[in-house]
Coordinates of C-alpha atoms in Angstrom, one line a residue:
X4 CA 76.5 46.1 -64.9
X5 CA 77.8 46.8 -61.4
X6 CA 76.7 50.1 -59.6
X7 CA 79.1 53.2 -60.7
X8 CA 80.6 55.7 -58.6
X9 CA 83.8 57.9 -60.0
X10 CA 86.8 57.8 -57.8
X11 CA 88.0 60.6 -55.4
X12 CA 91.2 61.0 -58.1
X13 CA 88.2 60.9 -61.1
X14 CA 86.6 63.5 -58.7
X15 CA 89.4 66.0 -58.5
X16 CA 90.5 65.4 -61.8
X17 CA 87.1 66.8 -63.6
X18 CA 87.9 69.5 -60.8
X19 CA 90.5 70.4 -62.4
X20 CA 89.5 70.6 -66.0
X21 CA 86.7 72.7 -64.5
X22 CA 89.1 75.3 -63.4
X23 CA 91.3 74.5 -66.3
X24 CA 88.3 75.8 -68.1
X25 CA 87.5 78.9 -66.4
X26 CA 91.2 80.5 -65.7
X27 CA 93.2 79.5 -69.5
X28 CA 90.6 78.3 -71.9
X29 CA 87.5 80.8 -71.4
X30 CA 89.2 83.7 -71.7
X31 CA 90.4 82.7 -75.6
X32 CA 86.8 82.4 -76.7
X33 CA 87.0 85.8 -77.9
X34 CA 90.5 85.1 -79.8
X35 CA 88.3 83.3 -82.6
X36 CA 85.9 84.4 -85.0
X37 CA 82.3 83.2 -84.5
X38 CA 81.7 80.4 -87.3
X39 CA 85.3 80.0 -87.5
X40 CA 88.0 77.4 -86.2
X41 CA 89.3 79.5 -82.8
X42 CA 93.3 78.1 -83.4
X43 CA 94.5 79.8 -79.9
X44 CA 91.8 78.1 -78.4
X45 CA 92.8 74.7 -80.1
X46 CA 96.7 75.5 -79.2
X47 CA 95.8 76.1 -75.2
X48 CA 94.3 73.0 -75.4
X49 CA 97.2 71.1 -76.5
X50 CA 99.7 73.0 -73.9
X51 CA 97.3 72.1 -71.3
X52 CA 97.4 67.9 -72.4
X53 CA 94.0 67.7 -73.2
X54 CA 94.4 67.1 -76.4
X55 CA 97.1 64.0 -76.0
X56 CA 94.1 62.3 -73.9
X57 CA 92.2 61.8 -77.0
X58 CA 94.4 58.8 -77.8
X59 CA 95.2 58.1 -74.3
X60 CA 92.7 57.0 -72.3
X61 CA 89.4 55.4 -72.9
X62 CA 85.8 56.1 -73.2
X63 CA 85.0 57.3 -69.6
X64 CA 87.9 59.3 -69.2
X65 CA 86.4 61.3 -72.5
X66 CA 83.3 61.6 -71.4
X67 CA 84.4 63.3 -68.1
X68 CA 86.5 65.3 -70.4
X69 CA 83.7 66.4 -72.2
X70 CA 81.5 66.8 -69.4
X71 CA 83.5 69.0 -67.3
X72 CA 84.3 71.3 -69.7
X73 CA 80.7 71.6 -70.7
X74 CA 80.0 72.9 -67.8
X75 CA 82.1 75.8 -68.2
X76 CA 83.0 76.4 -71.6
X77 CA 81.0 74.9 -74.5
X78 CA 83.2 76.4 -76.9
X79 CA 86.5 74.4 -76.0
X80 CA 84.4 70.9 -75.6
X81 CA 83.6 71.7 -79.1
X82 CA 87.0 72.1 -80.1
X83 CA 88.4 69.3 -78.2
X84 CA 85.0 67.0 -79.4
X85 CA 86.1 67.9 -82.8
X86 CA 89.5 67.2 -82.6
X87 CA 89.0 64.1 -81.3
X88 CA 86.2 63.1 -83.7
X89 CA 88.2 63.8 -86.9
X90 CA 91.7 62.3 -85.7
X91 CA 90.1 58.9 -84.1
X92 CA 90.0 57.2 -87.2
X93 CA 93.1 58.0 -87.7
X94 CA 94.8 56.7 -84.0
X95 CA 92.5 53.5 -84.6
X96 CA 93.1 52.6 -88.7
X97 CA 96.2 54.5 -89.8
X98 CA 99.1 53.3 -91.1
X99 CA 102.9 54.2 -89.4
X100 CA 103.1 57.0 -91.9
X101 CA 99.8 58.7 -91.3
X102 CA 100.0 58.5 -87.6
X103 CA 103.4 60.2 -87.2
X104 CA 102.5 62.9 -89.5
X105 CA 99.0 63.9 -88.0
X106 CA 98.5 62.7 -84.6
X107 CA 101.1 64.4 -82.7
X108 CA 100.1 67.8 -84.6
X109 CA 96.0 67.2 -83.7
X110 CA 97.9 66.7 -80.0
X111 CA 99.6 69.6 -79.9
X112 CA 96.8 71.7 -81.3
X113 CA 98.7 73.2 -84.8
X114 CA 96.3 70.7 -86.8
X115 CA 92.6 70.8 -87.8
X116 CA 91.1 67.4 -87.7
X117 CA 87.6 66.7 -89.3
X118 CA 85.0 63.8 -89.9
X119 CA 83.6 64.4 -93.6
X120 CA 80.6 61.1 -93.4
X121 CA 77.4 63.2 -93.7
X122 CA 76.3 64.3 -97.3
X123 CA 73.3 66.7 -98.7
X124 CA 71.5 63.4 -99.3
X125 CA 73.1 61.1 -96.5
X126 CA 72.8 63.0 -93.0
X127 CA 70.9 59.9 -91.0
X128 CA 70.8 57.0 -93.6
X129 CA 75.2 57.2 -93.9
X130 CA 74.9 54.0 -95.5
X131 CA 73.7 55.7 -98.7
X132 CA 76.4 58.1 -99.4
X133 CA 77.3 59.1 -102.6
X134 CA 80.6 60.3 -102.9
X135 CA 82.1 58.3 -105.5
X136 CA 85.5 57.2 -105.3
X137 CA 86.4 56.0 -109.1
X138 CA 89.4 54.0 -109.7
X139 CA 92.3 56.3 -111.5
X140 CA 94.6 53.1 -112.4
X141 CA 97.1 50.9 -110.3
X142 CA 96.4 51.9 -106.9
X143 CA 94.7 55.3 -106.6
X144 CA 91.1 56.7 -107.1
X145 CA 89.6 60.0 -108.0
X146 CA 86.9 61.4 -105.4
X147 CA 83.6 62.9 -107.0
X148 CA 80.7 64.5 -105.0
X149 CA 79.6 66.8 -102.2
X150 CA 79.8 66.4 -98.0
X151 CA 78.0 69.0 -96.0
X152 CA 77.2 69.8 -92.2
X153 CA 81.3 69.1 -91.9
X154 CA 82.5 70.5 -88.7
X155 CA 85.7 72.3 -89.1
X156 CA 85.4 72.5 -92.8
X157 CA 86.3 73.9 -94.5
X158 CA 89.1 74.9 -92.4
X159 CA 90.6 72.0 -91.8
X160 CA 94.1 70.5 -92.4
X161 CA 92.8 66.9 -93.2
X162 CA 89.6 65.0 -93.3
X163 CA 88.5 61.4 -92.6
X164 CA 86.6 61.6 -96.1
X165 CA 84.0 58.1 -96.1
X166 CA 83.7 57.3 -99.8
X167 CA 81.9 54.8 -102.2
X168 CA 84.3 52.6 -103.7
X169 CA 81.8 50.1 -104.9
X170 CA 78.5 51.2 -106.0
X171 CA 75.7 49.6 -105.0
X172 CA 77.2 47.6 -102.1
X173 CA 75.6 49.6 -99.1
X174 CA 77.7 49.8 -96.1
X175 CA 80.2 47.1 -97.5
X176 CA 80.9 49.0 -100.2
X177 CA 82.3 52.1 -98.2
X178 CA 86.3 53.5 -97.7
X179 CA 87.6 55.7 -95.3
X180 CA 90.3 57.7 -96.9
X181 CA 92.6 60.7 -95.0
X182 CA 92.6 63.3 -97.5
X183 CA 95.0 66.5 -96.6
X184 CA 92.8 69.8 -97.3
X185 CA 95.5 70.6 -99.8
X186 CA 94.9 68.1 -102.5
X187 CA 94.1 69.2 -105.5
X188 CA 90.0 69.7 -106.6
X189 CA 89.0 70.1 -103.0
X190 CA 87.3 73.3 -101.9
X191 CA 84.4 74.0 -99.4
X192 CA 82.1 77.1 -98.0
X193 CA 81.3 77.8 -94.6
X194 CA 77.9 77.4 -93.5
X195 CA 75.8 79.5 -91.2
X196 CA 74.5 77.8 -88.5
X197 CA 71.8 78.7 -85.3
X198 CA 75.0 78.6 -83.2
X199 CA 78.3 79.6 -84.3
X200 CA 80.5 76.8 -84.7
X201 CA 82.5 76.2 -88.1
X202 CA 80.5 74.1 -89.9
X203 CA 80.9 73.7 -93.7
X204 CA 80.5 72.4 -97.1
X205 CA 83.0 70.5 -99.5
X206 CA 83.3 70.1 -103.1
X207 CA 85.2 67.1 -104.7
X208 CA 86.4 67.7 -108.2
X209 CA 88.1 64.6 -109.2
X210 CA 90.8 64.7 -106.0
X211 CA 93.4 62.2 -106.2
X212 CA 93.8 59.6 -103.6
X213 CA 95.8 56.7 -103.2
X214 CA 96.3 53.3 -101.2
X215 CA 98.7 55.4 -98.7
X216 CA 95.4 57.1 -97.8
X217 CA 93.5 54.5 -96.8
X218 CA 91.8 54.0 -93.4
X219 CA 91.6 50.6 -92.5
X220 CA 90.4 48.5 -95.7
X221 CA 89.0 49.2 -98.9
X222 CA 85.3 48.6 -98.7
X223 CA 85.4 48.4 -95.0
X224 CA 85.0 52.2 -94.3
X225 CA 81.6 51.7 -93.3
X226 CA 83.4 50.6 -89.8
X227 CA 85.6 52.8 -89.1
X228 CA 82.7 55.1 -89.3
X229 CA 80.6 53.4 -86.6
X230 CA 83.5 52.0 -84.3
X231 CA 84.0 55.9 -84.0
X232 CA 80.5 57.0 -83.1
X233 CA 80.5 54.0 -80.7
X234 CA 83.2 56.2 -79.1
X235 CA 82.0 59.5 -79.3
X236 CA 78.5 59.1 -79.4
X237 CA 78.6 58.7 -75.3
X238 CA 80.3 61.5 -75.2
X239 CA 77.9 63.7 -77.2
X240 CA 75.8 62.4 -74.0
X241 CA 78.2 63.6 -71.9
X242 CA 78.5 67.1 -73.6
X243 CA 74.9 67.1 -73.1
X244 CA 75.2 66.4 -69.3
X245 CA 77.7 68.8 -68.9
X246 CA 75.3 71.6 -70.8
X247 CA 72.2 70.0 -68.6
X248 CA 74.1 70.9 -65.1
X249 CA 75.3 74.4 -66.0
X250 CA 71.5 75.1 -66.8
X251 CA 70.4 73.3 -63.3
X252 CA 73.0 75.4 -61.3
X253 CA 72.6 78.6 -62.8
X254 CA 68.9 77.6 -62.1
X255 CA 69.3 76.7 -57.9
X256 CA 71.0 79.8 -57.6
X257 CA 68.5 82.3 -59.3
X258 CA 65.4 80.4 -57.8
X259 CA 67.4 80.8 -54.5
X260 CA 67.6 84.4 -54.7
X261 CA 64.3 85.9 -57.1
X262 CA 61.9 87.2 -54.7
X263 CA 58.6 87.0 -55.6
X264 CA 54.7 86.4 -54.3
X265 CA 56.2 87.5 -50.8
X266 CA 59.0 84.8 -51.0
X267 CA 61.8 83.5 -53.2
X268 CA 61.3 81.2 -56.4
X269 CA 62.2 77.9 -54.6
X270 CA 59.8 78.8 -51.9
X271 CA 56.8 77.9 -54.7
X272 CA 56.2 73.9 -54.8
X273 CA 55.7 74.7 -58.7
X274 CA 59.0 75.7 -58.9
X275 CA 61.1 73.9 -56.5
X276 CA 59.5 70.7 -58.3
X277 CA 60.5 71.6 -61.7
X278 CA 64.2 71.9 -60.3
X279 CA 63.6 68.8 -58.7
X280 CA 62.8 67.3 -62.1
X281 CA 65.8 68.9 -63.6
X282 CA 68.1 67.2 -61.0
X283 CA 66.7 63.8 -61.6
X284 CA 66.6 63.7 -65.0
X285 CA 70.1 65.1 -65.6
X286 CA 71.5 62.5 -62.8
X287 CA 70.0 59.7 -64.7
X288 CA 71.2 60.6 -67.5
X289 CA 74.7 61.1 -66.4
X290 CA 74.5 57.7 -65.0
X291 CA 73.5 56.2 -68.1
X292 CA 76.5 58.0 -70.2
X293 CA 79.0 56.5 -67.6
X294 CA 77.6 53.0 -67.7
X295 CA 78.0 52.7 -71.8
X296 CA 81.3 54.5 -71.7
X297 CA 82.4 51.8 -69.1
X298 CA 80.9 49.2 -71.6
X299 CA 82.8 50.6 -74.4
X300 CA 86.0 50.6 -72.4
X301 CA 85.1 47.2 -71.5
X302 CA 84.3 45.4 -74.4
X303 CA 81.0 44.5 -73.6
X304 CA 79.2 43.3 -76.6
X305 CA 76.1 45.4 -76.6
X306 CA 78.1 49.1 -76.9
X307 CA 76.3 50.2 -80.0
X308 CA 72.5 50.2 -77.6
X309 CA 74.3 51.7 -74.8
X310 CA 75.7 54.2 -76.8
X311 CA 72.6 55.1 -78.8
X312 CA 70.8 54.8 -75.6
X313 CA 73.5 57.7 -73.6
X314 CA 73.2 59.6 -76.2
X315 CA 69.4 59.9 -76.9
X316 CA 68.8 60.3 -73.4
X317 CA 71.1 62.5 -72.4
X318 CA 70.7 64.9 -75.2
X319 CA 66.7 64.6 -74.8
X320 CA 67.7 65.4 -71.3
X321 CA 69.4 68.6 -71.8
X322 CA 66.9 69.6 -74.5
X323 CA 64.3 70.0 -71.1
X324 CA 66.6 71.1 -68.8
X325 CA 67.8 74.0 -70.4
X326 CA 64.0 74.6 -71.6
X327 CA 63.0 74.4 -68.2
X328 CA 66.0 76.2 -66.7
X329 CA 64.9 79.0 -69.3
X330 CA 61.0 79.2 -68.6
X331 CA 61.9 79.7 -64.8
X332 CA 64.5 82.9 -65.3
X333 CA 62.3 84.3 -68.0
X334 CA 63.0 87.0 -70.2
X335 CA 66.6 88.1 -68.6
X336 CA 67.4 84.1 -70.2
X337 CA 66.8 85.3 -73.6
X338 CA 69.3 88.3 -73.5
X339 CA 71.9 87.9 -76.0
X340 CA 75.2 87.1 -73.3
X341 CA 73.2 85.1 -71.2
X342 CA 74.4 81.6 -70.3
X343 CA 71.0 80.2 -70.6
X344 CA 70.3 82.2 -74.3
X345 CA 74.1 80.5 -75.2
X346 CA 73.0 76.8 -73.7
X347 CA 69.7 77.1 -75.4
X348 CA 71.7 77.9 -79.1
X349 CA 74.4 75.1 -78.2
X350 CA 71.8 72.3 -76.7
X351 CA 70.1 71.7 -80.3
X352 CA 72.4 70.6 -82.2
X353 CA 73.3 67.5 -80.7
X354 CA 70.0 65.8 -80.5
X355 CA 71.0 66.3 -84.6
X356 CA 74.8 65.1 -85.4
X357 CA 76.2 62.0 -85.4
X358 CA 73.2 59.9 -85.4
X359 CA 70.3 61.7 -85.1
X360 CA 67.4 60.7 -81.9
X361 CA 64.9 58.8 -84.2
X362 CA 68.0 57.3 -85.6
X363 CA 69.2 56.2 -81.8
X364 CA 65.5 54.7 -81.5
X365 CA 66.2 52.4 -84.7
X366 CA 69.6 51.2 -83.4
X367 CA 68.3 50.4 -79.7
X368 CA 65.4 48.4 -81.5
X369 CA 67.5 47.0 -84.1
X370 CA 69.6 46.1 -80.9
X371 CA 67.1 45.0 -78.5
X372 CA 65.6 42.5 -81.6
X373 CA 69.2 41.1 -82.2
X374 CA 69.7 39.5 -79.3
X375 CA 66.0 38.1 -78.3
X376 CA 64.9 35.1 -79.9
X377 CA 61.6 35.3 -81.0
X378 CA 59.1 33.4 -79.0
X379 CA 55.8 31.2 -80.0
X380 CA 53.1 33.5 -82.1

């Protein structure tokens, strides 16, 4: 792949979602409740037109989404992340009808989108979900079962629900179904979480679905599913990056300033290496987040490697960057307020959902093995 450079109107444009960031969306953080969908937060996004560029633009242009507002405000990547994640499906597979209704609502902020796929037995291995989708006569089916770590639930106002519809067909035998958070039999709980995003259980008692609902194709869920993380999962990277910098800044500046041993921090080679390290790593990992979201936009046949690969590296990335950027502010980082003591909550996480990074490692092997004939023993 050629050499990547963004574009002085790419330049100014993550600019502006910086500022965008700072002056209208962080000051609604405190709108919302911790653990709970932040809906002013969601609406500002949609008045600003961040939301619309979900199902506007392409792969890069998210992952500079993501990435500059990361840098600022975790909270509304989340939100937007989320958004996007949960409606996808829905801009890619949904019929006329379910399109009109939802996707100009998830645009304009004044609907909850969400992407129900993990289960209580089915984070990493998706292909062995459970959720049992039992034909109710003529066209419609009764959902049956649990899905858990669900971000927005149980608040939502629809989910991309990923059901078995044939048992014991593996990934083939998987359908995505839209299910409105109003159907009847469907409840959830809100889980608790090391940081505070809504995240939550649901409960399928028999709820009715039809053919209207489907995604895409009966049995053919299984998909729709990982065409979507081929999407986002860059992006996680790029939420990641975005985390990664805002450690390494915040990290130049205090090492710039804190006098100690008769000098300042950056005047010790121990130190002024470790931000050295930062830089690199966070720089190659950007780098690698841009190439596979340019593959993706592409159509470059070997997305599902680069996108396992941006997204275990970049994540890994921020893991020790925001470790690092910690262990050289010390104790003032782990202050509750603290930009660092809210990176290091927020960084976790992602080296977890969709596709954990011992699940990334399988795919780039699976991947790598694919497409290399194997040679003499």
């Amino acid at each position: 792949m050629a050499v990547f450079s963004l574009g002085p109107e790419q330049v100014a444009w993550c600019a502006e979602v910086r500022a965008l960031a700072a002056e209208r969306l962080g000051p609604l953080v405190d709108k919302g409740e911790p653990g709970h969908v932040n809906r002013p937060l969601l609406a500002a996004l949609g008045q600003l037109g961040l939301l619309a560029r979900l199902f506007s633009s392409g792969a890069l242009d998210l992952c500079l989404m993501r990435e500059s507002l990361a840098q600022v405000c975790t909270e509304a990547e989340t939100a937007l992340a989320l958004q996007g994640l949960g409606a996808h499906p829905v801009h890619a597979h949904g019929n006329p009808a379910q399109r009109e209704r939802w996707l100009p609502r998830v645009a304009d902020g004044s609907a909850v989108a969400a992407f129900a796929l993990s289960e209580p037995g089915a984070g990493s291995d998706a292909a062995a979900l459970s959720l049992a989708a039992e034909p109710d006569g003529g066209d419609g089916w009764r959902l049956f079962g649990a899905k858990c770590w669900i971000s927005n639930a149980p608040e939502a106002d629809f989910y991309t629900v990923f059901a078995r519809t044939t048992p014991g067909a593996g990934a083939r035998g998987v359908t995505a179904f839209l299910v409105p958070a109003d159907r009847p039999g469907l409840t959830g709980s809100a889980l608790e979480m090391l940081s505070p995003h809504p995240i939550g259980a649901l409960d399928f008692d028999a709820v009715p679905v039809t053919a209207a609902d489907v995604l895409g194709e009966v049995d053919r869920g299984f998909a729709v599913a990982m065409g979507t993380l081929n999407l986002f999962r860059p992006s996680v990277g790029a939420f990641a990056v975005g985390m990664a910098q805002a450690a390494l800044d915040a990290t130049v500046r205090h090492t710039r300033r804190r006098e100690a041993f008769h000098g300042t921090l950056m005047d010790l080679q121990a130190v002024s290496h470790q931000v050295a390290e930062m830089a690199l790593r966070t720089e190659a990992a950007r780098l690698m987040v841009y190439a596979a979201a340019t593959a993706y936009d592409r159509g470059a046949p070997d997305v599902p490697g680069r996108a396992a690969m941006a997204k275990l590296l970049a994540t890994e990335t921020a893991q020790y960057v925001v470790d690092t950027a910690v262990q050289l502010h010390g104790a003032r980082a782990l202050r509750r307020g603290h930009l660092l003591e809210h990176l290091y909550r927020e960084v976790r996480a992602p080296r977890i959902y969709e596709g954990a990074s011992e699940v990334q490692r399988g795919i780039i092997a699976k991947e790598l093995y694919a497409k290399t004939e194997e040679g003499p023993r």
